[in-house]
Amino acid sequence: LPQPQYQALFFNLGNKTLADKTVRQALSLATNRQAIINDVYQGAAKLVSGPILPEQLGYNASIAVPSYDLNQAVQLLDHDGWRIDAASGIRTKNRTKLELTIATNDSSINAQAAEELQQQWEKLNISVRLNIVPTSELSDSIIRARNFDGLLFSQKLGADPDPFIFWHSSQIKNPG
């Protein structure tokens, strides 16, 4: 049965690398969402364009689902000055390596989705580490402290599907 929830990867914009819009755009383009649905969810999920689901008031069908285009992602990073280091094989810019850590809980679905993202993003010559921990540790040590580069987490919507607590800029710090 369809459930009012979605899984998203939240970027920590306190990370200087992820504060770069071009890096975020490249990561989005390098994310094959349909492959994750097929491989992790065995096709039993829908591709959505944002946190307001099709069944909800305020849903806008004209907002397109982000496309998958690995070549365009590579071009964006190249154009932005992220070069592949010959020694490490990792992209660098101004002596900064393009390294990210994806944090998620230890549910098998989230761990598999994180592994799929890791494999997809490594095709951009990005170093991607996974931090898979129990849910209580994720909440206490990672989410509240904002100790993540990317946070892969499911959002379950209740009777009031207002996304304010997850998306409004006033909620950027704990306890938001």
mmCIF file of C-alpha atoms in Angstrom:
data_model
loop_
_atom_site.group_PDB
_atom_site.id
_atom_site.type_symbol
_atom_site.label_atom_id
_atom_site.label_comp_id
_atom_site.label_asym_id
_atom_site.label_seq_id
_atom_site.Cartn_x
_atom_site.Cartn_y
_atom_site.Cartn_z
ATOM 1 C CA LEU A 1 0.000 0.000 0.000
ATOM 2 C CA PRO A 2 1.253 3.496 -0.719
ATOM 3 C CA GLN A 3 2.545 5.175 2.408
ATOM 4 C CA PRO A 4 2.908 8.925 3.015
ATOM 5 C CA GLN A 5 6.692 8.957 3.206
ATOM 6 C CA TYR A 6 9.735 9.623 1.100
ATOM 7 C CA GLN A 7 13.435 8.956 1.335
ATOM 8 C CA ALA A 8 15.806 11.833 0.719
ATOM 9 C CA LEU A 9 19.447 12.726 0.991
ATOM 10 C CA PHE A 10 19.859 15.946 2.957
ATOM 11 C CA PHE A 11 23.031 17.964 2.328
ATOM 12 C CA ASN A 12 24.802 19.719 5.168
ATOM 13 C CA LEU A 13 25.461 23.144 3.671
ATOM 14 C CA GLY A 14 27.841 23.860 6.551
ATOM 15 C CA ASN A 15 30.269 21.697 4.570
ATOM 16 C CA LYS A 16 32.169 24.150 2.317
ATOM 17 C CA THR A 17 32.284 21.658 -0.544
ATOM 18 C CA LEU A 18 28.513 21.093 -0.443
ATOM 19 C CA ALA A 19 27.883 24.826 -0.100
ATOM 20 C CA ASP A 20 29.039 24.951 -3.743
ATOM 21 C CA LYS A 21 25.861 24.785 -5.826
ATOM 22 C CA THR A 22 27.738 23.231 -8.750
ATOM 23 C CA VAL A 23 28.842 20.275 -6.615
ATOM 24 C CA ARG A 24 25.261 19.705 -5.450
ATOM 25 C CA GLN A 25 23.984 19.927 -9.027
ATOM 26 C CA ALA A 26 26.615 17.413 -10.181
ATOM 27 C CA LEU A 27 25.675 15.008 -7.390
ATOM 28 C CA SER A 28 22.011 15.320 -8.322
ATOM 29 C CA LEU A 29 22.762 14.638 -11.990
ATOM 30 C CA ALA A 30 24.927 11.646 -11.034
ATOM 31 C CA THR A 31 22.130 10.117 -8.945
ATOM 32 C CA ASN A 32 20.216 7.487 -10.868
ATOM 33 C CA ARG A 33 17.049 7.499 -8.775
ATOM 34 C CA GLN A 34 15.274 4.938 -10.933
ATOM 35 C CA ALA A 35 18.167 2.487 -10.460
ATOM 36 C CA ILE A 36 17.807 2.877 -6.685
ATOM 37 C CA ILE A 37 14.068 2.217 -6.956
ATOM 38 C CA ASN A 38 14.679 -0.832 -9.132
ATOM 39 C CA ASP A 39 17.636 -2.290 -7.217
ATOM 40 C CA VAL A 40 16.842 -1.413 -3.603
ATOM 41 C CA TYR A 41 13.040 -1.257 -3.604
ATOM 42 C CA GLN A 42 12.491 -3.887 -6.334
ATOM 43 C CA GLY A 43 10.399 -1.324 -8.206
ATOM 44 C CA ALA A 44 7.958 -0.868 -5.313
ATOM 45 C CA ALA A 45 8.477 2.882 -4.918
ATOM 46 C CA LYS A 46 7.540 5.965 -6.899
ATOM 47 C CA LEU A 47 9.899 8.602 -8.208
ATOM 48 C CA VAL A 48 8.889 11.995 -6.771
ATOM 49 C CA SER A 49 10.146 15.511 -7.397
ATOM 50 C CA GLY A 50 10.207 16.800 -3.832
ATOM 51 C CA PRO A 51 8.856 16.574 -0.294
ATOM 52 C CA ILE A 52 5.236 17.247 -1.248
ATOM 53 C CA LEU A 53 3.826 13.966 -2.482
ATOM 54 C CA PRO A 54 1.309 13.600 -5.358
ATOM 55 C CA GLU A 55 -1.555 12.790 -2.983
ATOM 56 C CA GLN A 56 -1.002 15.971 -0.938
ATOM 57 C CA LEU A 57 -2.504 19.420 -1.115
ATOM 58 C CA GLY A 58 0.026 21.737 -2.741
ATOM 59 C CA TYR A 59 1.574 19.127 -5.032
ATOM 60 C CA ASN A 60 2.691 20.646 -8.334
ATOM 61 C CA ALA A 61 2.784 18.116 -11.179
ATOM 62 C CA SER A 62 4.726 20.517 -13.406
ATOM 63 C CA ILE A 63 7.879 20.230 -11.259
ATOM 64 C CA ALA A 64 10.106 17.764 -13.062
ATOM 65 C CA VAL A 65 11.923 14.909 -11.368
ATOM 66 C CA PRO A 66 15.660 15.655 -11.562
ATOM 67 C CA SER A 67 17.278 13.904 -14.504
ATOM 68 C CA TYR A 68 20.167 11.442 -14.491
ATOM 69 C CA ASP A 69 23.042 12.560 -16.702
ATOM 70 C CA LEU A 70 26.479 11.368 -15.631
ATOM 71 C CA ASN A 71 28.226 13.086 -18.548
ATOM 72 C CA GLN A 72 26.711 16.449 -17.647
ATOM 73 C CA ALA A 73 27.721 15.917 -13.999
ATOM 74 C CA VAL A 74 31.332 15.291 -15.081
ATOM 75 C CA GLN A 75 31.270 18.409 -17.262
ATOM 76 C CA LEU A 76 29.940 20.553 -14.413
ATOM 77 C CA LEU A 77 32.716 19.448 -12.059
ATOM 78 C CA ASP A 78 35.386 19.850 -14.748
ATOM 79 C CA HIS A 79 34.130 23.336 -15.607
ATOM 80 C CA ASP A 80 34.065 24.282 -11.898
ATOM 81 C CA GLY A 81 37.741 23.359 -11.511
ATOM 82 C CA TRP A 82 37.432 19.960 -9.834
ATOM 83 C CA ARG A 83 40.326 18.036 -11.427
ATOM 84 C CA ILE A 84 41.114 14.339 -11.037
ATOM 85 C CA ASP A 85 44.338 13.939 -9.065
ATOM 86 C CA ALA A 86 46.618 11.535 -10.923
ATOM 87 C CA ALA A 87 47.964 9.962 -7.719
ATOM 88 C CA SER A 88 44.727 9.402 -5.795
ATOM 89 C CA GLY A 89 42.152 9.350 -8.611
ATOM 90 C CA ILE A 90 40.000 11.700 -6.496
ATOM 91 C CA ARG A 91 38.824 15.106 -7.692
ATOM 92 C CA THR A 92 40.505 18.067 -6.036
ATOM 93 C CA LYS A 93 40.130 21.818 -6.200
ATOM 94 C CA ASN A 94 42.439 24.286 -4.444
ATOM 95 C CA ARG A 95 44.046 21.355 -2.568
ATOM 96 C CA THR A 96 40.654 20.205 -1.254
ATOM 97 C CA LYS A 97 39.681 16.634 -2.039
ATOM 98 C CA LEU A 98 36.102 15.962 -3.053
ATOM 99 C CA GLU A 99 35.326 13.611 -0.165
ATOM 100 C CA LEU A 100 31.898 13.074 1.348
ATOM 101 C CA THR A 101 30.375 10.893 4.018
ATOM 102 C CA ILE A 102 26.795 9.667 3.776
ATOM 103 C CA ALA A 103 25.234 8.960 7.158
ATOM 104 C CA THR A 104 22.169 6.779 7.565
ATOM 105 C CA ASN A 105 20.630 4.325 9.983
ATOM 106 C CA ASP A 106 21.197 0.588 9.898
ATOM 107 C CA SER A 107 17.891 -0.382 8.306
ATOM 108 C CA SER A 108 18.691 -2.639 5.378
ATOM 109 C CA ILE A 109 16.833 -0.405 2.882
ATOM 110 C CA ASN A 110 18.729 2.720 3.917
ATOM 111 C CA ALA A 111 22.073 0.902 3.989
ATOM 112 C CA GLN A 112 21.460 -0.506 0.492
ATOM 113 C CA ALA A 113 20.385 2.899 -0.850
ATOM 114 C CA ALA A 114 23.507 4.499 0.656
ATOM 115 C CA GLU A 115 25.700 1.825 -0.956
ATOM 116 C CA GLU A 116 24.019 2.464 -4.315
ATOM 117 C CA LEU A 117 24.620 6.226 -3.972
ATOM 118 C CA GLN A 118 28.233 5.571 -3.037
ATOM 119 C CA GLN A 119 28.755 3.501 -6.195
ATOM 120 C CA GLN A 120 27.017 6.087 -8.386
ATOM 121 C CA TRP A 121 28.952 9.072 -7.013
ATOM 122 C CA GLU A 122 32.296 7.295 -7.135
ATOM 123 C CA LYS A 123 31.857 7.315 -10.935
ATOM 124 C CA LEU A 124 32.544 11.072 -10.638
ATOM 125 C CA ASN A 125 35.892 10.324 -8.942
ATOM 126 C CA ILE A 126 34.549 11.386 -5.569
ATOM 127 C CA SER A 127 35.595 9.629 -2.383
ATOM 128 C CA VAL A 128 32.390 8.539 -0.638
ATOM 129 C CA ARG A 129 32.411 6.970 2.803
ATOM 130 C CA LEU A 130 29.396 5.471 4.536
ATOM 131 C CA ASN A 131 28.521 5.961 8.188
ATOM 132 C CA ILE A 132 25.787 3.423 8.925
ATOM 133 C CA VAL A 133 24.747 3.463 12.574
ATOM 134 C CA PRO A 134 21.790 2.448 14.776
ATOM 135 C CA THR A 135 18.868 4.880 14.590
ATOM 136 C CA SER A 136 19.332 6.119 18.172
ATOM 137 C CA GLU A 137 22.986 6.939 17.490
ATOM 138 C CA LEU A 138 22.078 8.582 14.190
ATOM 139 C CA SER A 139 19.590 10.859 15.917
ATOM 140 C CA ASP A 140 21.732 11.707 18.943
ATOM 141 C CA SER A 141 25.257 11.888 17.508
ATOM 142 C CA ILE A 142 24.753 12.805 13.884
ATOM 143 C CA ILE A 143 21.457 14.584 13.159
ATOM 144 C CA ARG A 144 21.302 16.796 16.261
ATOM 145 C CA ALA A 145 24.991 17.689 16.005
ATOM 146 C CA ARG A 146 24.687 18.146 12.208
ATOM 147 C CA ASN A 147 27.684 15.826 12.000
ATOM 148 C CA PHE A 148 27.173 14.677 8.408
ATOM 149 C CA ASP A 149 27.891 15.692 4.833
ATOM 150 C CA GLY A 150 24.890 13.838 3.452
ATOM 151 C CA LEU A 151 22.098 12.344 5.537
ATOM 152 C CA LEU A 152 20.026 9.604 3.925
ATOM 153 C CA PHE A 153 16.797 9.339 5.849
ATOM 154 C CA SER A 154 13.115 8.610 5.369
ATOM 155 C CA GLN A 155 10.520 11.212 6.232
ATOM 156 C CA LYS A 156 7.172 9.852 7.329
ATOM 157 C CA LEU A 157 4.376 12.342 6.924
ATOM 158 C CA GLY A 158 1.531 12.382 9.385
ATOM 159 C CA ALA A 159 -2.041 13.550 9.102
ATOM 160 C CA ASP A 160 -0.713 17.093 8.644
ATOM 161 C CA PRO A 161 1.821 16.797 5.825
ATOM 162 C CA ASP A 162 3.316 20.279 6.445
ATOM 163 C CA PRO A 163 7.030 19.962 5.555
ATOM 164 C CA PHE A 164 7.991 23.053 7.608
ATOM 165 C CA ILE A 165 9.993 21.184 10.277
ATOM 166 C CA PHE A 166 12.138 19.464 7.648
ATOM 167 C CA TRP A 167 12.599 22.219 5.075
ATOM 168 C CA HIS A 168 12.266 25.713 6.547
ATOM 169 C CA SER A 169 15.547 27.598 7.018
ATOM 170 C CA SER A 170 14.634 28.403 10.636
ATOM 171 C CA GLN A 171 14.961 24.676 11.388
ATOM 172 C CA ILE A 172 18.602 24.405 10.329
ATOM 173 C CA LYS A 173 19.882 24.095 13.913
ATOM 174 C CA ASN A 174 18.971 21.659 16.651
ATOM 175 C CA PRO A 175 16.221 20.946 17.649
ATOM 176 C CA GLY A 176 14.940 21.612 14.131
#
